[in-house]
Short mmCIF file of C-alpha atoms and ligand atoms in Angstrom, two decimals:
data_model
loop_
_atom_site.label_atom_id
_atom_site.label_comp_id
_atom_site.label_asym_id
_atom_site.label_seq_id
_atom_site.Cartn_x
_atom_site.Cartn_y
_atom_site.Cartn_z
CA MET A 1 65.71 -27.09 -59.81
CA ILE A 2 66.34 -30.31 -57.70
CA SER A 3 65.24 -33.51 -59.38
CA ILE A 4 63.74 -36.36 -57.35
CA ALA A 5 63.43 -39.99 -58.28
CA LEU A 6 60.72 -41.09 -56.12
CA ILE A 7 60.51 -44.97 -55.04
CA GLY A 8 57.17 -45.87 -53.69
CA SER A 9 55.24 -43.03 -55.07
CA THR A 10 51.87 -44.43 -54.55
CA GLY A 11 52.23 -45.09 -50.75
CA SER A 12 51.64 -42.97 -47.78
CA ILE A 13 54.96 -41.26 -47.65
CA GLY A 14 55.12 -41.11 -51.43
CA ARG A 15 51.70 -39.39 -51.91
CA GLN A 16 53.13 -36.61 -49.22
CA VAL A 17 56.12 -36.15 -51.32
CA CYS A 18 53.95 -35.40 -54.23
CA ASN A 19 52.40 -32.57 -52.10
CA VAL A 20 55.45 -31.09 -51.29
CA VAL A 21 56.37 -30.92 -54.93
CA ARG A 22 53.04 -29.54 -55.85
CA ARG A 23 53.72 -26.96 -53.28
CA TYR A 24 57.08 -26.03 -54.47
CA PRO A 25 56.93 -26.84 -58.34
CA ASP A 26 59.74 -24.09 -59.14
CA ARG A 27 62.26 -25.92 -56.59
CA PHE A 28 61.60 -29.70 -57.26
CA ARG A 29 60.93 -31.84 -60.16
CA LEU A 30 60.06 -35.72 -60.26
CA SER A 31 62.47 -37.09 -62.63
CA ALA A 32 61.29 -40.76 -62.18
CA LEU A 33 58.45 -42.52 -60.18
CA VAL A 34 58.56 -46.13 -59.00
CA ALA A 35 55.77 -48.09 -57.63
CA ARG A 36 54.68 -51.56 -57.33
CA ARG A 37 51.30 -52.50 -58.84
CA ASN A 38 48.83 -49.60 -57.96
CA LYS A 39 48.25 -48.67 -61.62
CA GLU A 40 45.30 -46.41 -61.30
CA LEU A 41 46.98 -43.77 -58.89
CA PHE A 42 50.24 -44.39 -60.51
CA PHE A 43 48.82 -43.32 -63.83
CA GLU A 44 47.43 -40.24 -62.52
CA GLN A 45 50.74 -39.29 -60.87
CA ILE A 46 52.69 -39.82 -64.21
CA SER A 47 50.07 -37.67 -66.15
CA GLU A 48 50.44 -34.87 -63.49
CA PHE A 49 54.21 -34.89 -63.06
CA ARG A 50 55.53 -36.34 -66.39
CA PRO A 51 58.52 -37.93 -65.03
CA ALA A 52 61.27 -38.81 -67.73
CA ARG A 53 60.84 -42.62 -66.39
CA ALA A 54 57.96 -44.46 -64.82
CA VAL A 55 58.17 -47.90 -63.54
CA LEU A 56 55.88 -50.53 -61.91
CA THR A 57 58.04 -53.37 -60.28
CA GLU A 58 55.27 -55.96 -60.51
CA ARG A 59 55.56 -57.50 -64.18
CA GLY A 60 52.20 -57.59 -66.11
CA VAL A 61 50.50 -54.64 -64.64
CA ILE A 62 51.32 -52.08 -67.19
CA ALA A 63 49.65 -53.97 -69.77
CA GLY A 64 46.22 -52.96 -68.52
CA MET A 65 47.34 -49.20 -68.60
CA PRO A 66 46.51 -46.42 -71.06
CA THR A 67 49.41 -45.37 -73.37
CA ALA A 68 52.03 -43.32 -71.32
CA PRO A 69 51.79 -39.71 -71.35
CA ASP A 70 54.20 -37.87 -74.04
CA GLY A 71 57.77 -37.72 -72.75
CA VAL A 72 57.23 -40.52 -70.07
CA PHE A 73 59.28 -43.77 -70.54
CA LEU A 74 57.15 -46.32 -69.13
CA ALA A 75 58.63 -49.66 -68.16
CA GLU A 76 58.08 -52.50 -65.66
CA GLY A 77 60.56 -54.96 -63.37
CA GLU A 78 62.96 -53.98 -60.81
CA GLU A 79 65.90 -53.78 -63.27
CA ASP A 80 64.25 -50.75 -64.80
CA ALA A 81 63.13 -49.35 -61.47
CA LEU A 82 66.87 -49.55 -60.02
CA LYS A 83 67.75 -47.44 -63.08
CA CYS A 84 65.68 -44.53 -62.04
CA VAL A 85 68.14 -43.35 -59.30
CA GLU A 86 71.03 -43.11 -61.69
CA ASP A 87 69.64 -39.93 -63.18
CA CYS A 88 68.54 -37.32 -60.26
CA ASP A 89 69.78 -35.41 -57.48
CA VAL A 90 68.05 -36.89 -54.79
CA ALA A 91 66.67 -40.44 -54.32
CA PHE A 92 63.68 -40.58 -52.21
CA VAL A 93 63.36 -44.18 -50.79
CA ALA A 94 59.87 -44.35 -49.69
CA ALA A 95 59.07 -47.95 -50.83
CA SER A 96 57.95 -50.45 -48.01
CA GLY A 97 59.76 -53.43 -46.79
CA PHE A 98 63.16 -55.25 -47.34
CA ALA A 99 62.69 -54.28 -51.12
CA GLY A 100 63.72 -50.69 -50.22
CA LEU A 101 67.15 -51.62 -49.25
CA LYS A 102 68.55 -52.29 -52.81
CA TYR A 103 67.21 -48.74 -54.05
CA SER A 104 69.23 -47.34 -51.01
CA LEU A 105 72.39 -49.18 -51.91
CA LYS A 106 71.79 -48.27 -55.57
CA ALA A 107 71.57 -44.62 -54.35
CA ILE A 108 74.67 -44.59 -52.68
CA ALA A 109 76.54 -46.47 -55.37
CA CYS A 110 75.63 -43.56 -57.76
CA GLY A 111 76.63 -40.94 -55.17
CA LYS A 112 73.00 -39.36 -54.93
CA LYS A 113 71.88 -37.53 -51.84
CA LEU A 114 69.46 -40.44 -50.20
CA ALA A 115 66.37 -39.07 -48.55
CA LEU A 116 65.62 -42.10 -46.39
CA ALA A 117 61.94 -43.07 -45.46
CA ASN A 118 62.19 -46.84 -45.79
CA LYS A 119 62.88 -48.27 -42.30
CA GLU A 120 64.02 -51.62 -43.45
CA THR A 121 67.25 -50.14 -45.14
CA LEU A 122 68.94 -49.31 -41.75
CA VAL A 123 67.24 -51.94 -39.66
CA CYS A 124 68.52 -54.94 -42.07
CA GLY A 125 71.39 -53.38 -43.61
CA GLY A 126 72.68 -50.75 -41.28
CA GLU A 127 76.15 -51.77 -41.07
CA LEU A 128 76.68 -52.08 -44.80
CA VAL A 129 74.65 -48.90 -45.74
CA MET A 130 76.51 -46.54 -43.16
CA ARG A 131 79.87 -47.77 -44.17
CA GLU A 132 79.17 -47.60 -48.13
CA ALA A 133 77.47 -44.03 -47.32
CA ALA A 134 80.62 -42.90 -45.66
CA ARG A 135 82.82 -44.41 -48.23
CA ARG A 136 80.91 -42.60 -51.03
CA GLY A 137 80.42 -39.43 -49.07
CA VAL A 138 76.85 -39.74 -49.67
CA ASP A 139 74.36 -37.30 -47.82
CA LEU A 140 71.80 -39.65 -45.97
CA VAL A 141 68.97 -37.59 -44.57
CA PRO A 142 66.47 -39.20 -42.35
CA VAL A 143 62.75 -38.80 -43.09
CA ASP A 144 61.02 -40.62 -40.06
CA SER A 145 59.50 -37.97 -37.84
CA GLU A 146 61.51 -39.19 -34.79
CA HIS A 147 64.88 -39.28 -36.87
CA SER A 148 64.21 -35.97 -38.31
CA ALA A 149 63.54 -34.70 -34.74
CA LEU A 150 66.86 -35.87 -33.67
CA TRP A 151 68.79 -34.49 -36.49
CA GLN A 152 67.06 -31.18 -36.25
CA ALA A 153 67.83 -30.87 -32.77
CA LEU A 154 71.49 -31.82 -33.48
CA HIS A 155 71.45 -28.93 -36.13
CA PHE A 156 71.50 -31.12 -38.97
CA ASP A 157 74.74 -32.54 -37.96
CA ARG A 158 74.43 -36.36 -37.15
CA ARG A 159 77.90 -36.42 -35.63
CA ALA A 160 77.42 -33.77 -33.05
CA PRO A 161 78.19 -34.78 -29.44
CA PHE A 162 74.94 -35.93 -27.18
CA GLU A 163 74.40 -37.71 -24.06
CA GLN A 164 71.18 -39.58 -24.86
CA LEU A 165 68.80 -39.65 -27.64
CA ILE A 166 65.16 -39.79 -26.51
CA LEU A 167 62.83 -41.15 -29.14
CA THR A 168 59.00 -40.52 -28.30
CA ALA A 169 56.40 -43.07 -29.15
CA SER A 170 52.45 -42.35 -29.08
CA GLY A 171 52.20 -45.90 -27.72
CA GLY A 172 49.60 -46.74 -30.54
CA PRO A 173 46.18 -47.81 -29.91
CA PHE A 174 46.92 -50.36 -27.42
CA TYR A 175 49.18 -48.88 -24.73
CA GLY A 176 48.08 -49.91 -21.26
CA LYS A 177 46.13 -53.05 -22.46
CA THR A 178 46.88 -56.14 -20.89
CA ARG A 179 48.14 -59.31 -22.81
CA GLU A 180 44.82 -60.94 -22.17
CA GLU A 181 42.79 -57.93 -23.68
CA LEU A 182 45.18 -57.93 -26.52
CA ARG A 183 44.39 -61.62 -27.63
CA ASN A 184 41.35 -60.75 -29.42
CA VAL A 185 41.79 -57.20 -31.03
CA THR A 186 41.02 -57.03 -34.68
CA VAL A 187 42.53 -56.00 -37.85
CA GLU A 188 40.35 -52.87 -37.54
CA ASP A 189 41.26 -51.98 -34.22
CA THR A 190 44.95 -52.19 -34.92
CA LEU A 191 44.60 -50.12 -38.06
CA ARG A 192 43.06 -47.21 -36.07
CA HIS A 193 46.31 -45.30 -34.91
CA PRO A 194 45.60 -42.63 -32.61
CA THR A 195 47.78 -39.69 -34.11
CA TRP A 196 49.44 -40.80 -37.32
CA GLN A 197 47.97 -41.94 -40.96
CA MET A 198 50.42 -44.48 -42.40
CA GLY A 199 50.47 -47.60 -44.70
CA ALA A 200 49.15 -50.84 -43.35
CA LYS A 201 52.41 -52.65 -42.34
CA ILE A 202 53.90 -49.46 -40.17
CA THR A 203 50.43 -49.01 -38.84
CA VAL A 204 50.35 -52.68 -37.17
CA ASP A 205 54.05 -52.21 -36.34
CA SER A 206 53.04 -49.01 -34.29
CA ALA A 207 50.40 -51.00 -32.29
CA THR A 208 52.92 -53.79 -31.51
CA LEU A 209 55.65 -51.20 -30.87
CA LEU A 210 57.96 -53.20 -33.35
CA ASN A 211 58.19 -49.98 -35.02
CA LYS A 212 59.71 -48.23 -32.09
CA GLY A 213 62.22 -51.17 -31.73
CA PHE A 214 63.34 -50.55 -35.50
CA GLU A 215 63.75 -46.74 -34.91
CA VAL A 216 65.80 -47.75 -31.99
CA ILE A 217 68.10 -49.95 -34.20
CA GLU A 218 68.03 -47.11 -37.14
CA ALA A 219 69.05 -44.38 -34.49
CA ARG A 220 71.91 -46.57 -33.55
CA TRP A 221 73.31 -46.42 -37.19
CA LEU A 222 72.11 -43.00 -38.17
CA TYR A 223 73.88 -41.22 -35.10
CA ASP A 224 76.51 -43.93 -34.31
CA ALA A 225 74.95 -44.20 -30.83
CA SER A 226 75.34 -47.06 -28.47
CA PHE A 227 72.25 -48.68 -27.38
CA SER A 228 72.70 -47.59 -23.78
CA LYS A 229 72.50 -43.75 -25.14
CA ILE A 230 69.23 -44.53 -26.91
CA ARG A 231 66.09 -44.05 -24.64
CA THR A 232 62.39 -44.18 -25.36
CA VAL A 233 59.15 -42.47 -23.74
CA VAL A 234 55.73 -42.39 -24.52
CA GLN A 235 53.92 -39.17 -25.56
CA PRO A 236 50.71 -39.82 -26.53
CA THR A 237 49.57 -36.82 -28.79
CA SER A 238 52.73 -37.13 -30.99
CA ILE A 239 53.49 -33.25 -30.36
CA VAL A 240 57.13 -33.80 -29.28
CA HIS A 241 58.79 -35.86 -32.13
CA SER A 242 61.89 -36.87 -30.26
CA MET A 243 64.59 -35.23 -28.20
CA VAL A 244 68.43 -35.03 -27.80
CA ALA A 245 70.02 -34.54 -24.31
CA PHE A 246 73.48 -32.86 -24.02
CA ALA A 247 76.25 -33.21 -21.28
CA ASP A 248 75.03 -30.08 -19.45
CA GLY A 249 71.61 -31.65 -18.58
CA SER A 250 69.88 -29.59 -21.40
CA VAL A 251 67.22 -31.43 -23.68
CA LEU A 252 66.35 -30.25 -27.17
CA ALA A 253 62.77 -31.27 -28.20
CA GLN A 254 61.19 -30.54 -31.80
CA MET A 255 57.65 -30.22 -31.88
CA SER A 256 54.93 -29.90 -34.57
CA TYR A 257 51.60 -31.07 -34.99
CA PRO A 258 51.69 -34.73 -36.52
CA THR A 259 52.24 -34.58 -39.98
CA MET A 260 55.02 -36.26 -42.14
CA GLU A 261 55.04 -33.56 -44.61
CA VAL A 262 57.38 -31.44 -42.20
CA PRO A 263 60.37 -34.06 -42.00
CA ILE A 264 59.60 -35.10 -45.97
CA GLN A 265 59.95 -31.23 -46.81
CA LEU A 266 62.80 -30.61 -44.54
CA ALA A 267 64.60 -33.36 -45.86
CA LEU A 268 64.52 -31.74 -49.33
CA THR A 269 64.99 -28.19 -48.49
CA TYR A 270 67.41 -28.21 -45.25
CA PRO A 271 68.97 -25.83 -44.10
CA GLU A 272 66.30 -23.90 -45.27
CA ARG A 273 63.03 -23.85 -43.81
CA LEU A 274 59.88 -23.09 -45.77
CA PRO A 275 56.35 -22.96 -45.05
CA ALA A 276 54.67 -26.56 -45.02
CA GLY A 277 51.05 -25.76 -44.78
CA LEU A 278 51.01 -26.13 -41.09
CA ASN A 279 50.06 -23.99 -38.09
CA ILE A 280 52.38 -23.67 -35.21
CA PRO A 281 51.16 -25.68 -32.36
CA ASP A 282 48.45 -23.83 -30.17
CA PHE A 283 50.21 -24.76 -26.74
CA ALA A 284 47.59 -22.97 -24.55
CA ALA A 285 45.03 -25.00 -26.22
CA LEU A 286 46.93 -28.30 -26.22
CA GLY A 287 47.22 -28.29 -22.55
CA ASP A 288 49.32 -31.06 -20.88
CA ILE A 289 52.19 -32.60 -22.85
CA ARG A 290 52.37 -35.53 -20.84
CA PHE A 291 55.47 -38.40 -21.01
CA LEU A 292 54.76 -41.89 -19.82
CA PRO A 293 57.10 -44.86 -19.58
CA LEU A 294 57.58 -47.47 -22.36
CA GLU A 295 58.28 -50.71 -20.39
CA ARG A 296 60.34 -52.94 -22.53
CA LYS A 297 58.78 -56.27 -21.47
CA ALA A 298 55.15 -54.89 -21.85
CA PHE A 299 55.33 -55.02 -25.58
CA PRO A 300 57.16 -58.27 -26.80
CA CYS A 301 57.80 -57.24 -30.38
CA TYR A 302 59.60 -54.11 -28.87
CA ASP A 303 61.53 -56.33 -26.57
CA LEU A 304 62.45 -58.87 -29.40
CA ALA A 305 63.53 -55.92 -31.67
CA LEU A 306 65.82 -54.47 -28.89
CA THR A 307 67.43 -57.97 -28.32
CA ALA A 308 67.87 -58.36 -31.91
CA GLY A 309 69.42 -54.92 -32.17
CA GLU A 310 71.74 -55.72 -29.47
CA GLN A 311 72.56 -59.02 -30.87
CA GLY A 312 73.55 -57.33 -34.29
CA ASP A 313 74.69 -59.45 -37.12
CA ASN A 314 71.94 -61.29 -39.01
CA TYR A 315 69.40 -60.91 -36.31
CA PRO A 316 67.84 -57.47 -37.04
CA CYS A 317 67.50 -58.77 -40.88
CA ALA A 318 65.76 -61.75 -39.59
CA LEU A 319 63.68 -60.10 -37.09
CA ASN A 320 62.23 -57.86 -39.94
CA ALA A 321 61.60 -60.59 -42.42
CA ALA A 322 59.81 -62.70 -39.83
CA GLY A 323 57.95 -59.38 -38.98
CA GLU A 324 56.80 -58.72 -42.53
CA GLU A 325 55.55 -62.38 -42.94
CA ALA A 326 53.78 -62.23 -39.63
CA VAL A 327 52.01 -58.90 -40.25
CA GLY A 328 51.19 -60.01 -43.51
CA ALA A 329 49.40 -63.11 -42.39
CA PHE A 330 47.76 -61.01 -39.48
CA LEU A 331 46.40 -58.50 -42.05
CA ARG A 332 44.89 -61.63 -44.04
CA ARG A 333 43.39 -62.85 -40.80
CA GLN A 334 45.60 -65.92 -40.64
CA ILE A 335 46.90 -65.44 -37.21
CA GLY A 336 45.74 -63.25 -34.25
CA PHE A 337 47.50 -60.05 -32.91
CA THR A 338 49.72 -61.64 -30.22
CA GLN A 339 50.67 -64.24 -32.46
CA ILE A 340 52.66 -61.74 -34.49
CA ALA A 341 55.26 -61.60 -31.74
CA GLU A 342 55.09 -65.60 -31.20
CA VAL A 343 56.17 -66.12 -34.83
CA ILE A 344 58.94 -63.40 -34.61
CA GLU A 345 60.31 -65.25 -31.47
CA GLU A 346 60.14 -68.32 -32.95
CA VAL A 347 62.05 -67.54 -36.05
CA LEU A 348 64.74 -65.63 -34.24
CA SER A 349 65.01 -68.80 -31.79
CA ARG A 350 65.68 -70.94 -34.85
CA THR A 351 68.26 -68.24 -36.43
CA GLU A 352 72.01 -68.96 -36.13
CA ARG A 353 74.45 -66.15 -35.66
CA ALA A 354 76.16 -65.13 -39.08
CA ARG A 355 77.74 -62.19 -40.20
CA ALA A 356 75.44 -60.25 -42.80
CA ASP A 357 77.40 -57.32 -44.10
CA ASP A 358 76.83 -57.47 -47.95
CA TYR A 359 73.97 -57.47 -49.85
CA GLU A 360 73.72 -61.11 -50.91
CA SER A 361 74.13 -62.44 -47.44
CA LEU A 362 71.38 -60.15 -46.30
CA CYS A 363 69.12 -61.43 -48.99
CA GLY A 364 70.05 -65.12 -47.83
CA VAL A 365 69.05 -64.07 -44.24
CA ASP A 366 65.83 -62.48 -45.32
CA ARG A 367 64.77 -65.31 -47.38
CA ARG A 368 65.41 -68.16 -44.95
CA ALA A 369 63.79 -66.22 -42.04
CA ARG A 370 60.63 -65.73 -44.16
CA GLU A 371 60.50 -69.42 -45.00
CA GLU A 372 60.66 -70.30 -41.43
CA ALA A 373 57.97 -67.82 -40.76
CA VAL A 374 55.84 -69.26 -43.29
CA LYS A 375 56.28 -72.58 -41.89
CA ILE A 376 55.41 -71.48 -38.30
CA ILE A 377 52.23 -69.35 -39.52
CA GLY A 378 51.10 -72.58 -41.36
CA ASN A 379 51.37 -74.55 -38.06
CA ALA A 380 49.75 -71.95 -35.85
CA GLN A 381 46.55 -71.84 -37.92
P1 NDP B 1 52.65 -47.75 -48.01
O1 NDP B 1 52.30 -49.34 -47.97
O2 NDP B 1 51.71 -46.67 -47.99
O3 NDP B 1 53.47 -47.52 -49.51
C1 NDP B 1 54.38 -48.47 -49.93
C2 NDP B 1 54.98 -48.04 -51.42
O4 NDP B 1 55.92 -48.64 -51.70
C3 NDP B 1 53.68 -47.96 -52.38
O5 NDP B 1 54.08 -46.97 -53.21
C4 NDP B 1 54.07 -49.46 -53.00
O6 NDP B 1 53.58 -49.54 -54.24
C5 NDP B 1 55.48 -49.31 -53.12
N1 NDP B 1 56.32 -50.54 -53.28
C6 NDP B 1 56.04 -51.64 -52.56
N2 NDP B 1 56.87 -52.71 -52.85
C7 NDP B 1 57.80 -52.18 -53.79
C8 NDP B 1 58.80 -52.78 -54.33
N3 NDP B 1 59.28 -53.99 -54.42
N4 NDP B 1 59.75 -51.72 -55.23
C9 NDP B 1 59.12 -50.44 -55.31
N5 NDP B 1 58.01 -50.01 -54.61
C10 NDP B 1 57.34 -50.75 -53.89
O7 NDP B 1 53.90 -47.28 -47.12
P2 NDP B 1 54.21 -46.29 -46.18
O8 NDP B 1 54.26 -44.99 -47.22
O9 NDP B 1 53.56 -45.99 -44.94
O10 NDP B 1 55.72 -46.51 -45.84
C11 NDP B 1 56.90 -46.49 -46.79
C12 NDP B 1 58.28 -46.53 -45.82
O11 NDP B 1 58.41 -45.48 -45.12
C13 NDP B 1 58.05 -48.01 -44.97
O12 NDP B 1 59.49 -48.62 -44.66
C14 NDP B 1 57.98 -47.21 -43.55
O13 NDP B 1 58.24 -47.95 -42.49
C15 NDP B 1 58.54 -45.85 -43.67
N6 NDP B 1 57.89 -44.87 -42.85
C16 NDP B 1 56.46 -44.56 -43.18
C17 NDP B 1 55.88 -43.64 -42.21
C18 NDP B 1 54.48 -43.12 -42.78
O14 NDP B 1 54.04 -42.24 -42.22
N7 NDP B 1 53.80 -43.91 -43.51
C19 NDP B 1 56.70 -42.92 -41.24
C20 NDP B 1 57.96 -43.43 -41.11
C21 NDP B 1 58.65 -44.20 -41.88
P3 NDP B 1 52.16 -50.02 -54.56
O15 NDP B 1 51.14 -49.06 -53.96
O16 NDP B 1 52.06 -50.20 -55.84
O17 NDP B 1 51.87 -51.45 -53.99
MG1 MG B 2 58.27 -42.76 -36.70
#
């Protein structure tokens, strides 16, 4: 029986982790659940799974909840949330945002296997996280569909030799649109992703392609790849989840219908592959699987992310913070879609290079970039 501390249980990924645990109750047990404030769903989850620990990070929320089910220690605040990873076999970090980084670092410090969905962990703290994971000999398993695809094509060996890592992108809802056409797209248009159902932040990032830039930065750390070895290509139907090219010119692709339950389940069961409630793609019915170019300059957020990744040091962390603030403002309808990139660009131009390879410095970078972003958003309205 493998015990899982699930951080971000009420989110899109978290709910799919729960589905995998429901599918294999003899293999997996949720020893702890953590969410921020969605008390209704959280209460349903703790009633069903009866974790030893259940924590909502936002204070004051549990006051309005019914008494915890028998055997469940219910608490609030980040300190108790962090303790949840102390007592588990696998820490599944599926919280959103920069907040995810501290859970990943805590899991590594405790020597736990880390199933990593949270992107911001490696985008912001890649150098620190990979160094600590290596030092502690921690098994860091990618969950994002692209990184899972690469890891599968590398036979679950992240250090296997390769010539290129080829990330695929659906292109999002706005691929092929001009800058002029994008100026007036609405929040609703942006949240209508053609192939994936995800949380709001990552759905917006998939429309700006900031998400693909994040994945390039993550791939750089996960697979110790130079940026020159990482390529991206658009595959509009999201059947090919990514590919690895080898020295002899061969390319291995990982394919399935798009659902995150496959990479989530595999992160927990590998090298074993178990039924995941999914049909094998019907290739004859699918017809063409097309590949299209992703031009760096066509999506300013993607371009900014690649530049920040190449610059290194504090830039990716500042990029992420600016992105979180800008997307928040867009979702609150304070700025328009094309202003997301403008806010990020302006924050990065005000950011001075500095080393940021410990958690405290990263928090400082994150805070300062958010402050700048808030000022810029205020002036833009
Ligand atoms: P959601 O917004 O759907 O869910 C976020 C989850 O994190 C919720 O459970 C939320 O709780 C919780 N949360 C928010 N802040 C904190 C905090 N400070 N401490 C603990 N928990 C917190 O996001 P997604 O599930 O879509 O994404 C989660 C992460 O996985 C992101 O980093 C995303 O980039 C990455 N990812 C997601 C994919 C997807 O298909 N969705 C694919 C690949 C990567 P509450 O509900 O109470 O607010
Ligand atoms: Mg992805």
